[in-house]
CSV table of C-alpha atoms (C1' of nucleotides) in Angstrom, one decimal:
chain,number,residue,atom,x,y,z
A,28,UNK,CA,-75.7,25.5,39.3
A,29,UNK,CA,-74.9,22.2,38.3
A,30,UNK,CA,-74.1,19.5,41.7
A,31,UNK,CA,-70.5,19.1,41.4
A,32,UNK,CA,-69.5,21.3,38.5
A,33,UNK,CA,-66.7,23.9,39.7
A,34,UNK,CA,-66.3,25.4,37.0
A,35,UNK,CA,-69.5,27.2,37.3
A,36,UNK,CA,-68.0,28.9,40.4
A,37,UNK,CA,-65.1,29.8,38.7
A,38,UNK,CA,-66.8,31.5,36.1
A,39,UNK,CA,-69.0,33.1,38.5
A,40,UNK,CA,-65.6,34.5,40.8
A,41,UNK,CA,-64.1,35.8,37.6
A,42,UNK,CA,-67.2,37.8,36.4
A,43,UNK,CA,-67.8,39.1,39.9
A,44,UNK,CA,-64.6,41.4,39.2
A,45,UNK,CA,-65.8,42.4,35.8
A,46,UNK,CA,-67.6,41.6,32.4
A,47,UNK,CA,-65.8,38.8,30.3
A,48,UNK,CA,-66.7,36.5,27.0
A,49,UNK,CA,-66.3,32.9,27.3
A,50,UNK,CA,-62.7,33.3,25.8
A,51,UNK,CA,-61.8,36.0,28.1
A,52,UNK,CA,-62.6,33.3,31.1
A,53,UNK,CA,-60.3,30.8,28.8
A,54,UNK,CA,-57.6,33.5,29.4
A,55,UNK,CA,-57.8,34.2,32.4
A,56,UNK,CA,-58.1,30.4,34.3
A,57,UNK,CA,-54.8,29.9,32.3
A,58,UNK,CA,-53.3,32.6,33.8
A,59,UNK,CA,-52.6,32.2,37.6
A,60,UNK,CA,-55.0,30.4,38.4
A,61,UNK,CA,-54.0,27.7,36.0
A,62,UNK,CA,-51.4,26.7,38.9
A,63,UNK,CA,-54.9,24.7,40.9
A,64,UNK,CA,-57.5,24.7,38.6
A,65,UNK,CA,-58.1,23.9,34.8
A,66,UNK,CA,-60.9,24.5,32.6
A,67,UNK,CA,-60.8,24.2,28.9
A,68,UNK,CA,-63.4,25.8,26.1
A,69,UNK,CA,-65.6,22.2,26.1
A,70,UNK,CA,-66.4,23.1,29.5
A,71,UNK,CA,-66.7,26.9,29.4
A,72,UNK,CA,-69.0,27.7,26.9
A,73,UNK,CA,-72.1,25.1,27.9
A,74,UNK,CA,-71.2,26.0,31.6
A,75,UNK,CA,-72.0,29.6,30.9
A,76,UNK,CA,-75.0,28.5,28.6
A,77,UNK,CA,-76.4,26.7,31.3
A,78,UNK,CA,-75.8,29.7,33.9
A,79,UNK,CA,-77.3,31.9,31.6
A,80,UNK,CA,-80.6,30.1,31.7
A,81,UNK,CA,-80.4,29.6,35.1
A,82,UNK,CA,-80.5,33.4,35.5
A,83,UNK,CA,-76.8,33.0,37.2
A,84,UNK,CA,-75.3,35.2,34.4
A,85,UNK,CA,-76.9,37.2,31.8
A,86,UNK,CA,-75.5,38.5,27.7
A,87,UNK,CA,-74.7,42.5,28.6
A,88,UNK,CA,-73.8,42.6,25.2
A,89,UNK,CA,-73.9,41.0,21.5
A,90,UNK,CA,-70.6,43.2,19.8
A,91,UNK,CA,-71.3,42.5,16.8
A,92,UNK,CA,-69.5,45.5,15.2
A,93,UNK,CA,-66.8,44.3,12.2
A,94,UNK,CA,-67.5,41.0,12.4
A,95,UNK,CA,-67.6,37.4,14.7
A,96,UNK,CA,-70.0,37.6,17.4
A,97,UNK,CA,-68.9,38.1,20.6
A,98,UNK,CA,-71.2,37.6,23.9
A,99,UNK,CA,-69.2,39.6,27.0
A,100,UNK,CA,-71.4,38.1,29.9
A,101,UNK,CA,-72.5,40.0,33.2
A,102,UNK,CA,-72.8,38.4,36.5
A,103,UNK,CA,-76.5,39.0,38.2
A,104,UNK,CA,-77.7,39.5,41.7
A,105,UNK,CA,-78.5,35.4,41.9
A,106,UNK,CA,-75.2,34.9,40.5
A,107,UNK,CA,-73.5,37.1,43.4
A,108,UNK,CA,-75.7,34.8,45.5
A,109,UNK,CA,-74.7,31.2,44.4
A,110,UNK,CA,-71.2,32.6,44.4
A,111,UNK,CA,-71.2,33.9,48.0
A,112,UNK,CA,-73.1,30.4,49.0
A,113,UNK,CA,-70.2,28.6,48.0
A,114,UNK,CA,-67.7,31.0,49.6
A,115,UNK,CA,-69.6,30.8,52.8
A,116,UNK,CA,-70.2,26.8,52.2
A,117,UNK,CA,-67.7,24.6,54.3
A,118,UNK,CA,-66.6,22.1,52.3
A,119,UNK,CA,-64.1,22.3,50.2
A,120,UNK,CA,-62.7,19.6,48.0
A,121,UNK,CA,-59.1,19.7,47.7
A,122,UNK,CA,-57.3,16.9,45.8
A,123,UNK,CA,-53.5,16.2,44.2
A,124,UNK,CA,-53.2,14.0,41.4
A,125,UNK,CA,-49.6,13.9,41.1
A,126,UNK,CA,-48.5,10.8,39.0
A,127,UNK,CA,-44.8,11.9,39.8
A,128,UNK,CA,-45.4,10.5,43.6
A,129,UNK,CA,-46.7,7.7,42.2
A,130,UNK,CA,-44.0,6.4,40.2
A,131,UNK,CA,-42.4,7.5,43.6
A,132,UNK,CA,-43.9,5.3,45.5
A,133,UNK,CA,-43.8,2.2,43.0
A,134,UNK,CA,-40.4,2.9,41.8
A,135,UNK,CA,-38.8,0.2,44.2
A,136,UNK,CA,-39.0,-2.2,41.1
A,137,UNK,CA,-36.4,0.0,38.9
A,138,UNK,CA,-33.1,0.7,39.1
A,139,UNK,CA,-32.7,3.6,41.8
A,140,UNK,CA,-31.7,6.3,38.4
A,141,UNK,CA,-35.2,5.6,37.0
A,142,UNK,CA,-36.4,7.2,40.0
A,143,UNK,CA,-34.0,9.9,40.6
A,144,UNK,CA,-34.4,10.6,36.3
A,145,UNK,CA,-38.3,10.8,37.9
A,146,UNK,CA,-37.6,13.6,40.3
A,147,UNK,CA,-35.2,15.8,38.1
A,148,UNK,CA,-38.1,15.9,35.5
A,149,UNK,CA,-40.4,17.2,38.2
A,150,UNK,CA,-37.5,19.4,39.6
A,151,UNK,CA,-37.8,21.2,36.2
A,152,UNK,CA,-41.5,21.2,36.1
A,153,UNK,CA,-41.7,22.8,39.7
A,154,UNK,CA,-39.1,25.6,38.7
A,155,UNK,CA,-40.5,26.6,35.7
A,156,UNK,CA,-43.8,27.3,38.0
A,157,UNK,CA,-42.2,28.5,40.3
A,158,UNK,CA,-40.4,31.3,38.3
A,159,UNK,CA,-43.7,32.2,36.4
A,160,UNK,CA,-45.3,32.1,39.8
A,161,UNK,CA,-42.7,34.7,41.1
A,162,UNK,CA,-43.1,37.2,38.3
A,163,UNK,CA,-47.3,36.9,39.5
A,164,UNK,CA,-46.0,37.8,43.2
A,165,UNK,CA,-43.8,40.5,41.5
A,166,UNK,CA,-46.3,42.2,40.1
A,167,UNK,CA,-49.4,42.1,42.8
A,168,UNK,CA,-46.9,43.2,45.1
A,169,UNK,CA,-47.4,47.0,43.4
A,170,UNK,CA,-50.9,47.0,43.1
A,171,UNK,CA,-51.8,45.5,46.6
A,172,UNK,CA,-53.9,48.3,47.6
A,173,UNK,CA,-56.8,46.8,46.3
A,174,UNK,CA,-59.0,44.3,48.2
A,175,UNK,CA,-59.3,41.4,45.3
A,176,UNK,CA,-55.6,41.9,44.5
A,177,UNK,CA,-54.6,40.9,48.3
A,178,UNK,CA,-56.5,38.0,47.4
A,179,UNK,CA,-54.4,36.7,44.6
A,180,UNK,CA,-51.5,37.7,46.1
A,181,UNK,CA,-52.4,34.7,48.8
A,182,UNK,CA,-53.3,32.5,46.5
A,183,UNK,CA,-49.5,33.5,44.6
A,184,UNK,CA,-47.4,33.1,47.8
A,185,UNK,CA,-49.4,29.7,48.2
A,186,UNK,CA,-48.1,28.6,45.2
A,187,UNK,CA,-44.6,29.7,45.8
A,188,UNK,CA,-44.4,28.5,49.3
A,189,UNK,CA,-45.4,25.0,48.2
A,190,UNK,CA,-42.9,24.5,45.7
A,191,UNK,CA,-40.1,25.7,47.2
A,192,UNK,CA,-41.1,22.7,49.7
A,193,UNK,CA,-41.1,20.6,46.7
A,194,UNK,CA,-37.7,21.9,45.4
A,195,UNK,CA,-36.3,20.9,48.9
A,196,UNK,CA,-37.6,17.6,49.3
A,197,UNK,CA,-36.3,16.7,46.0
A,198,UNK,CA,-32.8,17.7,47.2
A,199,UNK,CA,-33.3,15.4,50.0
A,200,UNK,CA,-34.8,13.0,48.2
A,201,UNK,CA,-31.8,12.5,45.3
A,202,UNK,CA,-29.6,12.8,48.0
A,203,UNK,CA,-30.9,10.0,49.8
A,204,UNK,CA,-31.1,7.7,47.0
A,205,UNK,CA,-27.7,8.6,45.9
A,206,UNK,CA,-26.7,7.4,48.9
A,207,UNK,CA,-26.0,3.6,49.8
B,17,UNK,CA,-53.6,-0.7,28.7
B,18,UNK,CA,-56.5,2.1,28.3
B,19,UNK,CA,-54.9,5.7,26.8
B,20,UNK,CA,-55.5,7.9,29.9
B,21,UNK,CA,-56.6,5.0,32.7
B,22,UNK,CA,-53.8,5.4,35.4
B,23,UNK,CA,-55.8,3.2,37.8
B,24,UNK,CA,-54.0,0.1,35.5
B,25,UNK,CA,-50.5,1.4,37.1
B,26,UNK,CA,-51.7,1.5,40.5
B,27,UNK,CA,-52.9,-1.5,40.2
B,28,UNK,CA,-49.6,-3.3,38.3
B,29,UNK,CA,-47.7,-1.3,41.0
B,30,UNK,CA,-49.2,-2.8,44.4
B,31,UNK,CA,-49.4,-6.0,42.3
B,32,UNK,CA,-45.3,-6.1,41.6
B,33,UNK,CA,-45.5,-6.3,45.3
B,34,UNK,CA,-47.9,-9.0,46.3
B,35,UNK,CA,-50.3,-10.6,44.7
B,36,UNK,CA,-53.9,-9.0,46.2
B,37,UNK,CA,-57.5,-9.3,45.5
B,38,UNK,CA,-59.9,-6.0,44.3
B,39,UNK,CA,-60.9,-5.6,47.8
B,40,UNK,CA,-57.4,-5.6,49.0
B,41,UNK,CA,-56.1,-2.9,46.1
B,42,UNK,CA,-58.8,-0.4,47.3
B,43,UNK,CA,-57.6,-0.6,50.8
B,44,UNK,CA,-54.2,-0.2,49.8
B,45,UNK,CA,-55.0,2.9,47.5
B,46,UNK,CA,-57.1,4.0,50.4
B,47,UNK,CA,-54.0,4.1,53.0
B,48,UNK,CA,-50.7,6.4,52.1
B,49,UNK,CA,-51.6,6.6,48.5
B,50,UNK,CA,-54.8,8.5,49.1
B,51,UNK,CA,-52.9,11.3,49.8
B,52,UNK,CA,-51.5,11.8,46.1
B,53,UNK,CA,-54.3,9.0,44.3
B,54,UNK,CA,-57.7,7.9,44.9
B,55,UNK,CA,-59.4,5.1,43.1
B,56,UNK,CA,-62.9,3.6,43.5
B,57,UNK,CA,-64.4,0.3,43.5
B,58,UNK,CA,-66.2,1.3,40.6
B,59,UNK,CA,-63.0,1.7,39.0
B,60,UNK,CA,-60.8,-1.0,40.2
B,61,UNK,CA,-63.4,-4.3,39.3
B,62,UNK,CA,-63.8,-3.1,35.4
B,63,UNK,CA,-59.8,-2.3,35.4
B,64,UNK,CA,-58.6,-5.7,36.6
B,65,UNK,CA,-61.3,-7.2,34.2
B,66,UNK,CA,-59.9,-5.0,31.2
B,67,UNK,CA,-56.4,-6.1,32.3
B,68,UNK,CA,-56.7,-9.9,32.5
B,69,UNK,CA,-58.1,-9.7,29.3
B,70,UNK,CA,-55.3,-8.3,27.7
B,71,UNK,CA,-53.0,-10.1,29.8
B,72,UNK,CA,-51.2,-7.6,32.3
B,73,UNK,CA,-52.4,-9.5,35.3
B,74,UNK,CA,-53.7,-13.2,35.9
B,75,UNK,CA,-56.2,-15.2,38.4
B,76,UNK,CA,-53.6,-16.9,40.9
B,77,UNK,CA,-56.4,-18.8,42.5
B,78,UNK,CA,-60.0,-18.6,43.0
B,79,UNK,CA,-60.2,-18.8,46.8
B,80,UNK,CA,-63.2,-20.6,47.2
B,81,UNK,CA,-62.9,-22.1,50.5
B,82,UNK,CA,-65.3,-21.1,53.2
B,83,UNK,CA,-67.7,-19.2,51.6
B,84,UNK,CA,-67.8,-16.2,49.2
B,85,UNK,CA,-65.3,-16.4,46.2
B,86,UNK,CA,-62.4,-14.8,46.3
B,87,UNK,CA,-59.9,-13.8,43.4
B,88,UNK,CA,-56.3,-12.9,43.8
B,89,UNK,CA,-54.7,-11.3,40.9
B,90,UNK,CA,-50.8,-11.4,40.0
B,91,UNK,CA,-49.0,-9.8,37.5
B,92,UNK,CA,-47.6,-10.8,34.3
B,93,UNK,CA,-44.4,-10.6,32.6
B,94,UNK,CA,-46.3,-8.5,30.4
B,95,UNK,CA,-47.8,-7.0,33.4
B,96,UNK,CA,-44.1,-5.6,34.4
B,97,UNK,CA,-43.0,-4.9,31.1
B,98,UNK,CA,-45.8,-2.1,30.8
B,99,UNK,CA,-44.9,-0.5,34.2
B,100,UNK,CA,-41.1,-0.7,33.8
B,101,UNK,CA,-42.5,1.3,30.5
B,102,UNK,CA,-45.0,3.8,33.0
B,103,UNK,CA,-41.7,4.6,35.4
B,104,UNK,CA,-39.5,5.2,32.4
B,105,UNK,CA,-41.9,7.2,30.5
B,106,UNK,CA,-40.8,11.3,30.8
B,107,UNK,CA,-44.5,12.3,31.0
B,108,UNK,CA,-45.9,12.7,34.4
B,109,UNK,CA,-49.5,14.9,34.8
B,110,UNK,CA,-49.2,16.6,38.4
B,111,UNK,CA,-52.6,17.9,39.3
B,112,UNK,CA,-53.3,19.9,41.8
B,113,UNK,CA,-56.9,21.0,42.3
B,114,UNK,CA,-57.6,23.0,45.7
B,115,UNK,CA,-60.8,24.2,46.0
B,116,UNK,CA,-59.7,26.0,48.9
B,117,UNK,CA,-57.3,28.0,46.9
B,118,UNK,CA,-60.6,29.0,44.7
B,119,UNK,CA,-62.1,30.6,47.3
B,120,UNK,CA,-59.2,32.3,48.2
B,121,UNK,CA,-58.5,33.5,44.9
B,122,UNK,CA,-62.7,34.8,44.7
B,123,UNK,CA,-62.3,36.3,48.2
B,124,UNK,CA,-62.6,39.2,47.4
B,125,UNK,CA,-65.7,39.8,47.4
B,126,UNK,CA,-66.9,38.9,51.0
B,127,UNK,CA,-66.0,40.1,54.1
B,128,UNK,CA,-62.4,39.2,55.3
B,129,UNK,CA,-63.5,36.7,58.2
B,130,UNK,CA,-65.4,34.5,55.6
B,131,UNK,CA,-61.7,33.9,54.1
B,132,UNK,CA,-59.8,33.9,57.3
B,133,UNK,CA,-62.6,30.9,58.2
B,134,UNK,CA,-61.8,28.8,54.7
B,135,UNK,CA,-57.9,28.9,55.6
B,136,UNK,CA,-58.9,27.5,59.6
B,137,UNK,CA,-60.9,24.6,57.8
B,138,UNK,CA,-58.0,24.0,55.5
B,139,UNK,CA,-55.7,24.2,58.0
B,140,UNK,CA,-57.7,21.6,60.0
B,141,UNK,CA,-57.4,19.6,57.0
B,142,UNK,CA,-54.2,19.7,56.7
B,143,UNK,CA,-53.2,19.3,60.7
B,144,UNK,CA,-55.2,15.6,60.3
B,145,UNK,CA,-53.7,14.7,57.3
B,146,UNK,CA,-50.0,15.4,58.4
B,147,UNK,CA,-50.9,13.5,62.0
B,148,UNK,CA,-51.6,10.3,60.0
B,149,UNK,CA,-48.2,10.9,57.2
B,150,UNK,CA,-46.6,11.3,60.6
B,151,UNK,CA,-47.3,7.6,61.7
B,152,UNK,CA,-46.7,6.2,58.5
B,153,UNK,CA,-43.1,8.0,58.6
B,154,UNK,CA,-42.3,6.4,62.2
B,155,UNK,CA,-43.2,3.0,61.3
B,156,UNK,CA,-41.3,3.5,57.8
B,157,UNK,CA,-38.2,4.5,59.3
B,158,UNK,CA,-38.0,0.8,61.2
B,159,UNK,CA,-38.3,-1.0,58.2
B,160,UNK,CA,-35.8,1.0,55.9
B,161,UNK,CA,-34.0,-1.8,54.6
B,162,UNK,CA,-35.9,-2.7,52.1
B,163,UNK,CA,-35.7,-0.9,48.5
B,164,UNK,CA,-39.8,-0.9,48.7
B,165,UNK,CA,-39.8,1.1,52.2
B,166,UNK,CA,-37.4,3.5,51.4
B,167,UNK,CA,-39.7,4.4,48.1
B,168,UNK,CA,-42.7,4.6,50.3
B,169,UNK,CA,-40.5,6.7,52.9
B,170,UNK,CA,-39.6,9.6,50.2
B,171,UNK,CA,-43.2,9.8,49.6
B,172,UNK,CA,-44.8,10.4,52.7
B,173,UNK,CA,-42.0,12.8,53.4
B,174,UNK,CA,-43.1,14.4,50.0
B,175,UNK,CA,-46.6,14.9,51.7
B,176,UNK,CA,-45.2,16.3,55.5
B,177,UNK,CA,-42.7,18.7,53.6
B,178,UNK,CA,-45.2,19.9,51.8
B,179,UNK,CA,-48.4,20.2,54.3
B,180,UNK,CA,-45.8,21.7,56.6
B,181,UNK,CA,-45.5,24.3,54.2
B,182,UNK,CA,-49.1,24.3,53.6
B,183,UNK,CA,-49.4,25.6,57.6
B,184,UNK,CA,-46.7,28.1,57.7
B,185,UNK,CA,-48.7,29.7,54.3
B,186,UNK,CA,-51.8,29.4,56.4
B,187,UNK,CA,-50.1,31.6,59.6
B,188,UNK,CA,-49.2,34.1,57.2
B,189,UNK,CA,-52.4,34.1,55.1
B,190,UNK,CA,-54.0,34.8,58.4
B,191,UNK,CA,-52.1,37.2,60.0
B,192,UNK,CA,-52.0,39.7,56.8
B,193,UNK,CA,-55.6,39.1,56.7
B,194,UNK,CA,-56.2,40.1,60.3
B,195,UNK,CA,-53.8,43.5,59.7
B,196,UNK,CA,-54.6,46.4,58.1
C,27,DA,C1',-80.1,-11.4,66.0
C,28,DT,C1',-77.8,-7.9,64.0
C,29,DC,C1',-74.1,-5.1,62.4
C,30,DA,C1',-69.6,-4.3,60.6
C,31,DG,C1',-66.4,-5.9,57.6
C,32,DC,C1',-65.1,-8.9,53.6
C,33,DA,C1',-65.8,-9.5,48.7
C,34,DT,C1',-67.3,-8.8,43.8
C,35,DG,C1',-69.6,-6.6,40.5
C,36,DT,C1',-73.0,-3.5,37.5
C,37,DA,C1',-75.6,0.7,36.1
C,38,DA,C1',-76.5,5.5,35.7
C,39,DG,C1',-74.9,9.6,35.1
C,40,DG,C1',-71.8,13.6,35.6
C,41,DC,C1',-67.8,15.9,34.4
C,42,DG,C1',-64.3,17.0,31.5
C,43,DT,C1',-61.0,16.6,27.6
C,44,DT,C1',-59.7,16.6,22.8
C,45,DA,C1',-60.8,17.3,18.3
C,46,DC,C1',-63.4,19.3,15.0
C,47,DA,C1',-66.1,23.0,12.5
C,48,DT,C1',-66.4,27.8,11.3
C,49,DG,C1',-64.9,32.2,10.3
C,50,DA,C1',-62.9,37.1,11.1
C,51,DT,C1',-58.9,40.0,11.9
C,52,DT,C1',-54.2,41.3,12.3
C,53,DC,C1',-49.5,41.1,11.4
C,54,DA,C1',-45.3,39.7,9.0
D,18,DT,C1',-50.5,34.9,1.5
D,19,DG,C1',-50.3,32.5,5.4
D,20,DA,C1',-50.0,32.1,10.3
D,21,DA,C1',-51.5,33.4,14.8
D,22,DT,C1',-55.0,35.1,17.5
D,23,DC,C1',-59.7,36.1,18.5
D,24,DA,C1',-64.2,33.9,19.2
D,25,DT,C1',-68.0,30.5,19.7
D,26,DG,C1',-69.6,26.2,19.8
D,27,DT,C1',-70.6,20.9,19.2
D,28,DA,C1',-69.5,15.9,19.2
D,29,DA,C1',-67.4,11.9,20.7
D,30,DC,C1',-65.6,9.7,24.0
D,31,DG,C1',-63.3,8.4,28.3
D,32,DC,C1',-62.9,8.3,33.1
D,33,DC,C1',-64.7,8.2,37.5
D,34,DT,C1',-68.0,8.4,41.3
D,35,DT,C1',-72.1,7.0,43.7
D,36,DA,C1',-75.4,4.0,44.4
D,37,DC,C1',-77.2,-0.3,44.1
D,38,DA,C1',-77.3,-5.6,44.3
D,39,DT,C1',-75.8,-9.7,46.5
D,40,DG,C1',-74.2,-12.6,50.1
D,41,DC,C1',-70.8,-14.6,53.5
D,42,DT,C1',-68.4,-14.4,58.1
D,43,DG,C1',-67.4,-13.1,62.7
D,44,DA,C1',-68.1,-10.5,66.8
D,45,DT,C1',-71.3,-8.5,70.2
DNA sequence: ATCAGCATGTAAGGCGTTACATGATTCA
DNA sequence: TGAATCATGTAACGCCTTACATGCTGAT
């Protein structure tokens, strides 16, 4: 596996739980797990080339019948390996990059509505996640019977915890600025 | 200003407030903004390079007494201009990337301790990080007068709200883990 | 004397995005 | 017929980090 390259790990997760082709994985990061990490097809496709000659992942199948090509890729036993490394591996690198906190924090050069304008626009951001979020949550919550679903589930509530924090401070926050 | 480069609005943000030298932005960046930005040497030189050459920021004075040279930057008119622009602009990326909410999500496939273990280091994580946003907080809170401060103030209180939220997720994480 | 901190900068290289190229299938 | 979706891949390019190079100052 690549030094620093998470997205080999993600792939690797994803195919531990069954077989996928590279736009399958596409699909599936921008489902729920879109909400903390990103990966787009320039990264996906060599990532799982690499893998593949690394003996991390291997073709199961070339379905070729009626038409494109399409590779559905397998996990292998040094794949399981590399994956449960890295689950069993300490560190864990876990960084915001929220440009909305910085505008926050050198916004004391505008006029105090540039800022609040700042936080209603990430208000609506955090709801509209918040509400697909809920749906996710919705749904796990009948199938939670099964051990990789209690996962996500965790991962869901995370999510929904964390912006409902968000949607309070920024009711504190307008309110503070409004004030004054 | 480069396309994607937000280092430039760091840096024209600290600037608006005092003038500072390279070494100086990187230990700003490396106090309460680390928390929601991080920005390298590497980075910083090259952008304040880019920047005087197009005019955002200037050389106030080449500090040469004493010893090793010394340059502290100020910002332009044109400098503020294209900030007041960055605040006003709609678009603000938000990224979240948690490792630690990877593994959770690919969980499934250990044993249940390994997970319970990756939310203790994260909550760990966390616990430090809120200690420190706590001491910026009290020593905010003196100095609220100024428009600056109470910007700064509505950001570390972004960062407690929601690491506070981060460790109630992690109680519950645990404790449904350790049922059943 | 030596080490930490101050101070600026470059070089190599990795990671990742966007855009492009190609083409089949399905549905309106 | 044309658009959307399925499906794989490459190319260009940008951003950023890490490591290195250099050298002064002040404290122990």
């Amino acid at each position: 596996m690549a030094k620093d390259r998470k997205i080999d790990v993600v792939i690797l997760g994803l195919l531990a739980h069954e077989n996928l082709t590279g736009y399958d994985i596409k699909k599936q990061i921008d489902g729920a797990i879109s909400f903390f990490w990103k990966g787009s097809f320039g990264s996906i496709y060599p990532a799982l080339s690499d893998m593949e000659k690394q003996g991390l992942v291997k073709r199961k199948k070339a379905d070729t019948t009626g038409g494109r090509e399409k590779i559905i890729y397998q996990i292998t036993k040094q794949g399981k390996d590399t994956l449960k490394a890295w689950l069993n591996d300490e560190k864990a690198a876990n960084d915001l990059k929220y440009e909305t906190l910085l505008k926050m924090y050198f916004g004391g050069t505008e006029d105090r509505s540039v800022t609040i304008r700042n936080i209603e626009i990430f208000e609506k951001q955090v709801k509209e996640n918040l509400k697909i979020l809920k749906l996710y949550k919705d749904n796990l919550e009948k199938v939670l019977n099964q051990e990789d679903h209690i996962h996500y589930y965790l991962t869901v509530t995370f999510g929904i915890e964390t912006y409902e924090a968000n949607l309070r401070w920024c009711n504190k926050a307008k309110k503070i600025l409004k004030e004054k």
